[in-house]
XYZ file of C-alpha atoms in Angstrom:
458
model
C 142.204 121.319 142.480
C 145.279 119.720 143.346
C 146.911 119.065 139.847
C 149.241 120.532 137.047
C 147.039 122.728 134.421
C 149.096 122.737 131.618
C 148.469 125.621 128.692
C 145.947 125.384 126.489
C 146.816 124.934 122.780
C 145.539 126.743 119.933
C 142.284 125.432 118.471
C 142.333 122.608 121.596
C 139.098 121.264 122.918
C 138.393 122.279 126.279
C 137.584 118.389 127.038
C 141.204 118.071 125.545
C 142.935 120.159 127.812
C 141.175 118.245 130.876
C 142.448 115.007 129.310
C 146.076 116.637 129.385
C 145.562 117.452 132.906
C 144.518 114.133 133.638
C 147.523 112.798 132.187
C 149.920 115.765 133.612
C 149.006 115.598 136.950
C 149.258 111.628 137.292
C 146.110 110.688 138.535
C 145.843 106.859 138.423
C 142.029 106.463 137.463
C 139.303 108.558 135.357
C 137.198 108.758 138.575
C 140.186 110.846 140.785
C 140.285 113.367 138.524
C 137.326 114.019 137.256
C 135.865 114.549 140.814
C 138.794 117.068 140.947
C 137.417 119.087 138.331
C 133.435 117.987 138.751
C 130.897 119.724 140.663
C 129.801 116.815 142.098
C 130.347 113.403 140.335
C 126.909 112.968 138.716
C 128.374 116.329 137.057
C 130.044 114.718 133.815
C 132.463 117.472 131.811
C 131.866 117.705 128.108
C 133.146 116.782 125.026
C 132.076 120.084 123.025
C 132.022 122.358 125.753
C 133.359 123.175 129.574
C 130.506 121.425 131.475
C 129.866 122.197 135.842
C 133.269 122.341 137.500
C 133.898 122.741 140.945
C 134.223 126.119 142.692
C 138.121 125.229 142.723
C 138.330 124.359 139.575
C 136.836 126.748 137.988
C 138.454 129.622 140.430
C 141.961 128.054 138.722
C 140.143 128.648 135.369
C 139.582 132.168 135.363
C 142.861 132.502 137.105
C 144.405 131.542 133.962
C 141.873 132.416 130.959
C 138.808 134.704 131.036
C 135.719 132.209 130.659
C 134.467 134.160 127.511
C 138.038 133.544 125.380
C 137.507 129.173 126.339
C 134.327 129.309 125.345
C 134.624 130.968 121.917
C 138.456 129.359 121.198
C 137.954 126.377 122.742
C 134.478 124.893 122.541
C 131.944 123.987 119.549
C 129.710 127.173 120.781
C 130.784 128.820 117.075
C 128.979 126.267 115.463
C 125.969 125.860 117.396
C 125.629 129.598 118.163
C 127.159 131.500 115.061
C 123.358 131.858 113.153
C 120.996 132.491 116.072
C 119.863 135.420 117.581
C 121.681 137.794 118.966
C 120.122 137.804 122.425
C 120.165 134.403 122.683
C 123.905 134.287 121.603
C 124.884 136.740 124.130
C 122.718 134.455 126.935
C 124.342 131.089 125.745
C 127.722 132.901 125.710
C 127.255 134.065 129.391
C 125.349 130.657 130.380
C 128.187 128.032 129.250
C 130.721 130.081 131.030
C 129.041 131.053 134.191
C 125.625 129.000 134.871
C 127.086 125.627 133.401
C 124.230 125.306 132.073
C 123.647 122.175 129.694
C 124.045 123.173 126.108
C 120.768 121.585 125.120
C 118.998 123.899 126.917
C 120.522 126.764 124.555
C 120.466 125.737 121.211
C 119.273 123.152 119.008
C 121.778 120.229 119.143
C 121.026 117.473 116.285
C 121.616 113.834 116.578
C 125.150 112.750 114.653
C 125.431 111.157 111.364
C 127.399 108.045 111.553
C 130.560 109.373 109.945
C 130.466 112.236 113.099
C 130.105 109.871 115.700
C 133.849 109.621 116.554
C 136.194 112.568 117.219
C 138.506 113.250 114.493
C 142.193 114.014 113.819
C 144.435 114.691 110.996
C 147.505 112.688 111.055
C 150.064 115.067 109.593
C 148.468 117.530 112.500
C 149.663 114.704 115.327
C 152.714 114.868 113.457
C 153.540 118.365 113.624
C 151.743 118.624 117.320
C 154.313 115.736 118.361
C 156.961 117.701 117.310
C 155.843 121.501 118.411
C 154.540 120.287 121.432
C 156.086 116.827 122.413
C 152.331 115.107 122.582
C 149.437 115.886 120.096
C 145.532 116.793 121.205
C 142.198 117.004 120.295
C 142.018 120.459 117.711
C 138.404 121.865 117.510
C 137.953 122.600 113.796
C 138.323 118.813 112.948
C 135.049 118.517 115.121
C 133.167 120.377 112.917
C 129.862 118.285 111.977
C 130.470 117.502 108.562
C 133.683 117.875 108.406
C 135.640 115.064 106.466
C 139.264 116.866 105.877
C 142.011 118.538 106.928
C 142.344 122.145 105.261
C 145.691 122.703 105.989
C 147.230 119.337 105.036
C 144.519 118.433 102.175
C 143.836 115.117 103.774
C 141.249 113.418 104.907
C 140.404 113.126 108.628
C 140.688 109.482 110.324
C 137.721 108.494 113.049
C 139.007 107.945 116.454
C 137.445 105.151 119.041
C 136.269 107.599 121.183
C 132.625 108.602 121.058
C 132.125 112.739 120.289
C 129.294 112.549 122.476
C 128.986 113.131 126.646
C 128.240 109.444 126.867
C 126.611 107.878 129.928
C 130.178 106.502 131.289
C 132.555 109.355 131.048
C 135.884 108.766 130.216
C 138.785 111.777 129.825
C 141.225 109.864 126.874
C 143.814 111.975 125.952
C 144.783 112.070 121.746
C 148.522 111.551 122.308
C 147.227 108.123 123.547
C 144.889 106.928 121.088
C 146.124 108.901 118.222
C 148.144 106.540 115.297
C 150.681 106.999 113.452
C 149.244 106.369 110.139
C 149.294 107.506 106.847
C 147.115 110.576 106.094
C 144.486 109.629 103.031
C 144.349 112.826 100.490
C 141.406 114.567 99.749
C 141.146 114.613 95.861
C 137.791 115.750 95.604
C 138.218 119.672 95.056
C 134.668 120.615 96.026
C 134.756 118.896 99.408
C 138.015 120.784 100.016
C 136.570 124.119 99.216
C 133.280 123.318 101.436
C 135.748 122.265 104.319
C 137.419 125.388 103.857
C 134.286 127.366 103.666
C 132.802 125.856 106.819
C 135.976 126.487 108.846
C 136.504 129.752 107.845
C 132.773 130.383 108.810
C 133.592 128.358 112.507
C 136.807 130.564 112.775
C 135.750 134.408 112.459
C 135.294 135.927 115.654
C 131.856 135.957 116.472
C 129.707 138.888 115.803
C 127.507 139.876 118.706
C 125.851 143.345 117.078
C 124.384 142.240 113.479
C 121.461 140.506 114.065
C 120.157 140.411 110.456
C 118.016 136.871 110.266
C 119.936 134.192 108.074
C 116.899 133.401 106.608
C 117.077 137.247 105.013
C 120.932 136.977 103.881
C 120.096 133.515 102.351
C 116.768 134.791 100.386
C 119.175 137.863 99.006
C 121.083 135.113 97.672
C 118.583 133.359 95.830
C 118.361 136.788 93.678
C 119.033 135.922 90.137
C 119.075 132.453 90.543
C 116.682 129.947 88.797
C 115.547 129.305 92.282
C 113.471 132.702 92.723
C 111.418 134.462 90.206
C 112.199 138.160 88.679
C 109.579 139.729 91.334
C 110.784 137.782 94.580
C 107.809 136.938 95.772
C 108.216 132.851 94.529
C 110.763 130.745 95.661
C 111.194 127.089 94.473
C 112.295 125.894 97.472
C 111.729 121.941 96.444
C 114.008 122.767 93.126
C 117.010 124.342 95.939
C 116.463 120.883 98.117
C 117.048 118.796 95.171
C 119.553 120.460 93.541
C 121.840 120.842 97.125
C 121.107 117.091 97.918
C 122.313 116.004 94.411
C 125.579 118.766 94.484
C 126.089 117.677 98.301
C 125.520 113.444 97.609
C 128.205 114.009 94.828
C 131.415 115.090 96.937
C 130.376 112.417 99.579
C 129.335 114.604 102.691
C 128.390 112.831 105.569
C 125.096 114.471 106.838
C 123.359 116.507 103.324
C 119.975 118.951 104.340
C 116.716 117.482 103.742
C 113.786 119.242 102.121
C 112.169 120.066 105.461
C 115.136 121.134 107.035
C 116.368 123.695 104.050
C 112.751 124.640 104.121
C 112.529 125.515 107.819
C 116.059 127.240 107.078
C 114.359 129.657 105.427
C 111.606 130.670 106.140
C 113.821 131.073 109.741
C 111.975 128.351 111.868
C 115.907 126.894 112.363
C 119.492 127.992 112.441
C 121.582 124.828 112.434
C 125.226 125.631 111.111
C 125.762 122.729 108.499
C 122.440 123.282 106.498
C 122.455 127.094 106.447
C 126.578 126.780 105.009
C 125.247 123.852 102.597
C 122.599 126.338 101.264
C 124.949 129.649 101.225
C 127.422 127.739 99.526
C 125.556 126.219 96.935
C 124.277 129.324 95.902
C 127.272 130.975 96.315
C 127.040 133.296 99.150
C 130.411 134.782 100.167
C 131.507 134.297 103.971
C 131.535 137.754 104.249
C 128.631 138.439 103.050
C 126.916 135.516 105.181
C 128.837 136.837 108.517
C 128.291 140.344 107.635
C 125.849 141.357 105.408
C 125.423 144.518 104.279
C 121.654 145.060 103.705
C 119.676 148.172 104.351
C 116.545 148.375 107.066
C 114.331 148.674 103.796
C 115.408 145.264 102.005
C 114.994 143.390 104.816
C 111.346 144.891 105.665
C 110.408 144.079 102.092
C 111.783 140.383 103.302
C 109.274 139.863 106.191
C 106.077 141.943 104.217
C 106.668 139.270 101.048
C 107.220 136.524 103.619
C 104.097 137.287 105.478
C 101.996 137.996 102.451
C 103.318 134.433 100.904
C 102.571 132.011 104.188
C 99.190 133.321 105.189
C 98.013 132.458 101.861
C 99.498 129.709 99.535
C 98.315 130.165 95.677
C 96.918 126.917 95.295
C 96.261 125.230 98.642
C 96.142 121.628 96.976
C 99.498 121.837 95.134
C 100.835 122.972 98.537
C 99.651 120.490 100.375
C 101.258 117.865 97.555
C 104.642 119.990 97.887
C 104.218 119.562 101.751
C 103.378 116.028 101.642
C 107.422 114.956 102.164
C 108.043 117.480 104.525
C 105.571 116.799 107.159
C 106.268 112.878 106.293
C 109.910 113.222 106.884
C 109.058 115.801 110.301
C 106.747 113.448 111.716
C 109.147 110.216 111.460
C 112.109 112.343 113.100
C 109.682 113.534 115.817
C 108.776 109.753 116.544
C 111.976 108.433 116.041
C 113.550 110.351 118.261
C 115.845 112.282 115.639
C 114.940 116.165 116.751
C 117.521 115.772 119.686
C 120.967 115.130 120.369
C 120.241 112.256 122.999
C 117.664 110.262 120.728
C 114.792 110.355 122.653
C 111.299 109.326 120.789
C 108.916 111.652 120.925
C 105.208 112.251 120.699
C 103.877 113.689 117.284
C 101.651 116.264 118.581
C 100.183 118.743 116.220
C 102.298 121.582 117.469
C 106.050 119.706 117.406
C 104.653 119.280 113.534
C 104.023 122.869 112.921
C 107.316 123.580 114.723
C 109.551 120.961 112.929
C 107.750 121.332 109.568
C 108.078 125.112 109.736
C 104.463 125.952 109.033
C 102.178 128.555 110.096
C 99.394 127.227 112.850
C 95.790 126.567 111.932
C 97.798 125.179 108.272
C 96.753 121.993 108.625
C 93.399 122.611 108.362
C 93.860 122.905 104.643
C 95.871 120.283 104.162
C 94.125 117.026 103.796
C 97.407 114.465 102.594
C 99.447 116.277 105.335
C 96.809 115.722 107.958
C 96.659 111.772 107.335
C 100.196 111.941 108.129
C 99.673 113.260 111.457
C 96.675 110.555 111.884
C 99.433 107.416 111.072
C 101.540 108.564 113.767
C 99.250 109.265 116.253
C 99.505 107.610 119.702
C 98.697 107.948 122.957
C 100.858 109.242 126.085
C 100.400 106.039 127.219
C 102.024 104.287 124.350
C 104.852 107.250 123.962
C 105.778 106.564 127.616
C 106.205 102.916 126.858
C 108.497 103.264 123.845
C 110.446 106.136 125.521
C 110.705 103.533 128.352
C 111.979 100.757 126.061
C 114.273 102.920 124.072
C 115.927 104.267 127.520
C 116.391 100.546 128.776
C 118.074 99.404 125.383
C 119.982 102.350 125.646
C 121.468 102.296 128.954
C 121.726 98.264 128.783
C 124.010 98.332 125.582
C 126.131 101.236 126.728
C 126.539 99.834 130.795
C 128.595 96.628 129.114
C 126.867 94.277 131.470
C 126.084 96.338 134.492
C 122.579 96.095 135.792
C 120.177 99.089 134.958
C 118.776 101.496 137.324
C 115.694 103.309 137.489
C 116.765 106.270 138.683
C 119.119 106.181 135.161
C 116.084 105.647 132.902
C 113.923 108.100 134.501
C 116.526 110.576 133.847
C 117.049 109.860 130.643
C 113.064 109.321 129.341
C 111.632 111.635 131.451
C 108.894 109.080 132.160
C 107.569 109.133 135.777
C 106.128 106.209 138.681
C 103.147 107.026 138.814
C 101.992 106.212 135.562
C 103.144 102.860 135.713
C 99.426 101.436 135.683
C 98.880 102.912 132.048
C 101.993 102.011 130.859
C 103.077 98.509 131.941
C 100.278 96.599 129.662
C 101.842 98.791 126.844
C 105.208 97.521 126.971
C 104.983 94.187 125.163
C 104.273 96.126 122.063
C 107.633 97.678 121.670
C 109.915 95.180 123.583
C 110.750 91.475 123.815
C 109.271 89.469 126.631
C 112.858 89.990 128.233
C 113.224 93.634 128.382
C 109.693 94.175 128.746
C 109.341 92.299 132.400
C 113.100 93.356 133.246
C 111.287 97.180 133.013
C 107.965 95.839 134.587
C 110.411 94.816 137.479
C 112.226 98.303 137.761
C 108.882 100.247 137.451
C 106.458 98.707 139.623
C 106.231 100.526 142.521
C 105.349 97.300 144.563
C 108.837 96.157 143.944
C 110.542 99.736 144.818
C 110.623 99.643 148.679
C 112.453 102.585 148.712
C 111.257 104.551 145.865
C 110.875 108.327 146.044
C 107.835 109.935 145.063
C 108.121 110.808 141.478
C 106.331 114.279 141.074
């Protein structure tokens, strides 16, 4: 390390304060600086969390701030960790601090609506940073998936250039630099204020690492006494909640609203994500006390997992449940393919088990469900073809984002995961998903004829 490390700010991005340092310390180019802070240079930092920093680097770090504190203050680990379990929140906690390990690898990271592509500001924030602080910077809250206004100022939040996502070239761009100096939009729609302000309060209270009551148990407590659960509790109308939240949701103009399957999966507790389980507590208004720390006795939520049970292993009416399922499984399977269950877009193969997982039903399920099971026929393909398509997508991918710059194969293995030696299977594949053009310009990086110096790929 041989820069200035300014302070951290409150509620500042981690990928912020490296951006500050960048601009602090005078480095002329991206590339000095971030192999001052990098592990190596293939080691890019990130935008949500800390990423792998060098020994020296990271040695100034801890000097400064205990690891923990950054990673609970100053990353987006509240609102990818806050509703899983505890263990696992107490690994990721330790991992993203210590191991560097990729955040991917923790938690479930979804791909970005359009409207969350961008990082955000407020510009009455910039205004008041300016003139606390003499520059402004990236705060954390306005990150917040979903999030379309500022709280404090009741305004709405302006999109940035800069991508939110770790992109493939890696560029520290500090806010005081690309920040305006525009006029701040108001928010007049009181119910997106209040979720806004729901949601943050949720992403601000210090995380609590001894309840580990399932959210799926807080949220079916809150479904008591709604039209959404019958006197006895043991029948939920899960397909009424979905429609209701994506009419209430569509109406004050949020960005990314639940879908059936995914308020489904919610809970029966198959998934944890932090936007869909505060779209369903808040709709059927579930304090954020109550959500953060509930106050339920070892017998209720027993009685939870006994009626749960008793309810999955054996649907009613196995034909009106395999109607009800029909959009579920429909909507699963085209996420699976399209590449929509990950953060880096990726398609993916729709295997019978990424259904049951996605879909949130019990194994063997399928068996029983004749409409559902055509669904899994239509998207059936081989590994063959999936290697091909995850080959095309990763060539379009890297080709729009390198701005010119020829492709590698080292970069598209990488990124689809796709290895050498199956090039005989897949190259008479590829005209199927690409033009004539990209499909011989990845016959040419993939043959290993034309790869003098290629490694073995096992």
């Amino acid at each position: 390390m041989t820069g200035f490390m300014p302070v951290i700010y409150p509620d500042e991005l981690v990928y912020s304060w490296f951006c500050r340092y960048y601009v602090h310390s005078g480095y002329p180019t991206n590339r000095m600086v971030l192999e001052d802070i990098l592990y190596n240079r293939h080691n890019n930092p990130s935008k949500e969390f800390i990423g792998h920093l060098n020994p020296k680097m990271e040695q100034a770090i801890k000097n400064m701030y205990p690891i923990d504190e950054l990673v609970l203050e100053h990353t987006m680990f509240p609102q990818y960790a806050r509703f899983i379990e505890c263990p696992k929140k107490k690994d990721a906690l330790y991992r993203l601090g210590n191991d560097f390990c990729d955040a991917h690898l923790l938690f479930t990271i979804l791909p970005r609506s359009e409207e969350d592509k961008y990082l955000k500001y407020c510009p009455v924030c910039a205004s008041e940073d300016r003139e606390q602080y003499g520059e402004t910077y990236w705060h954390r809250k306005h990150q917040i998936r979903n999030m379309n206004v500022c709280t404090k100022h009741k305004c709405r939040l302006v999109k940035s250039t800069i991508p939110a996502k770790s992109e493939q070239s890696f560029t520290l761009d500090p806010a005081e630099i690309v920040v305006q100096d525009v006029m701040a939009g108001p928010a007049v729609n009181s119910l997106e204020m209040e979720f806004a302000s729901y949601m943050e309060q949720i992403f601000e209270t210090p995380m609590d690492f001894g309840n580990d009551t399932a959210t799926s148990t807080i949220l079916f407590y809150g479904m008591e006494g709604t039209k959404y659960m019958s006197l006895t509790g043991k029948t939920r109308n899960t397909k009424m909640l979905a429609e209701d939240i994506q009419k209430y949701y569509k109406k004050i103009g949020l960005n990314d609203v639940a879908s059936m399957y995914q308020i489904q999966r919610t809970l029966l507790g198959n998934r944890s994500d932090f936007s869909i389980v505060c779209q369903i507590a808040f709709c059927l208004g579930i304090s954020v006390d109550s959500l953060l720390h509930p106050s339920l006795s070892e017998r209720q939520i027993l009685s939870i997992q006994e009626t749960r049970c008793s309810k999955e292993e054996t649907p009613e009416d196995w034909n009106q449940y395999d109607e009800e399922m029909v959009p579920v499984l429909e909507k699963a399977a085209s996420d699976i393919y399209h590449g929509n269950i990950n953060d880096m877009g990726r398609p993916e193969r729709v295997s019978e088990r990424l259904l049951y997982k996605y879909a949130g039903l019990a194994n063997h399920r399928l068996e029983n469900m004749p409409k559902c099971r055509e669904i899994l026929s239509r998207y059936k393909e081989s590994y063959a073809q999936n290697w091909a398509r995850r080959l095309v997508w990763a060539y379009q991918k890297l080709k729009n984002e390198n701005g010119g710059r020829p492709v590698f194969w080292c970069d598209m293995r990488k990124l689809s995961g796709v290895k050498k030696k199956n090039a005989d299977v897949i190259i008479p594949l590829l005209d199927q998903y690409a033009d004539k053009t990209d499909a011989d310009a990845i016959r040419s990086l993939i043959e290993p004829e034309n790869d003098i110096n290629m490694e073995e790929d096992n």
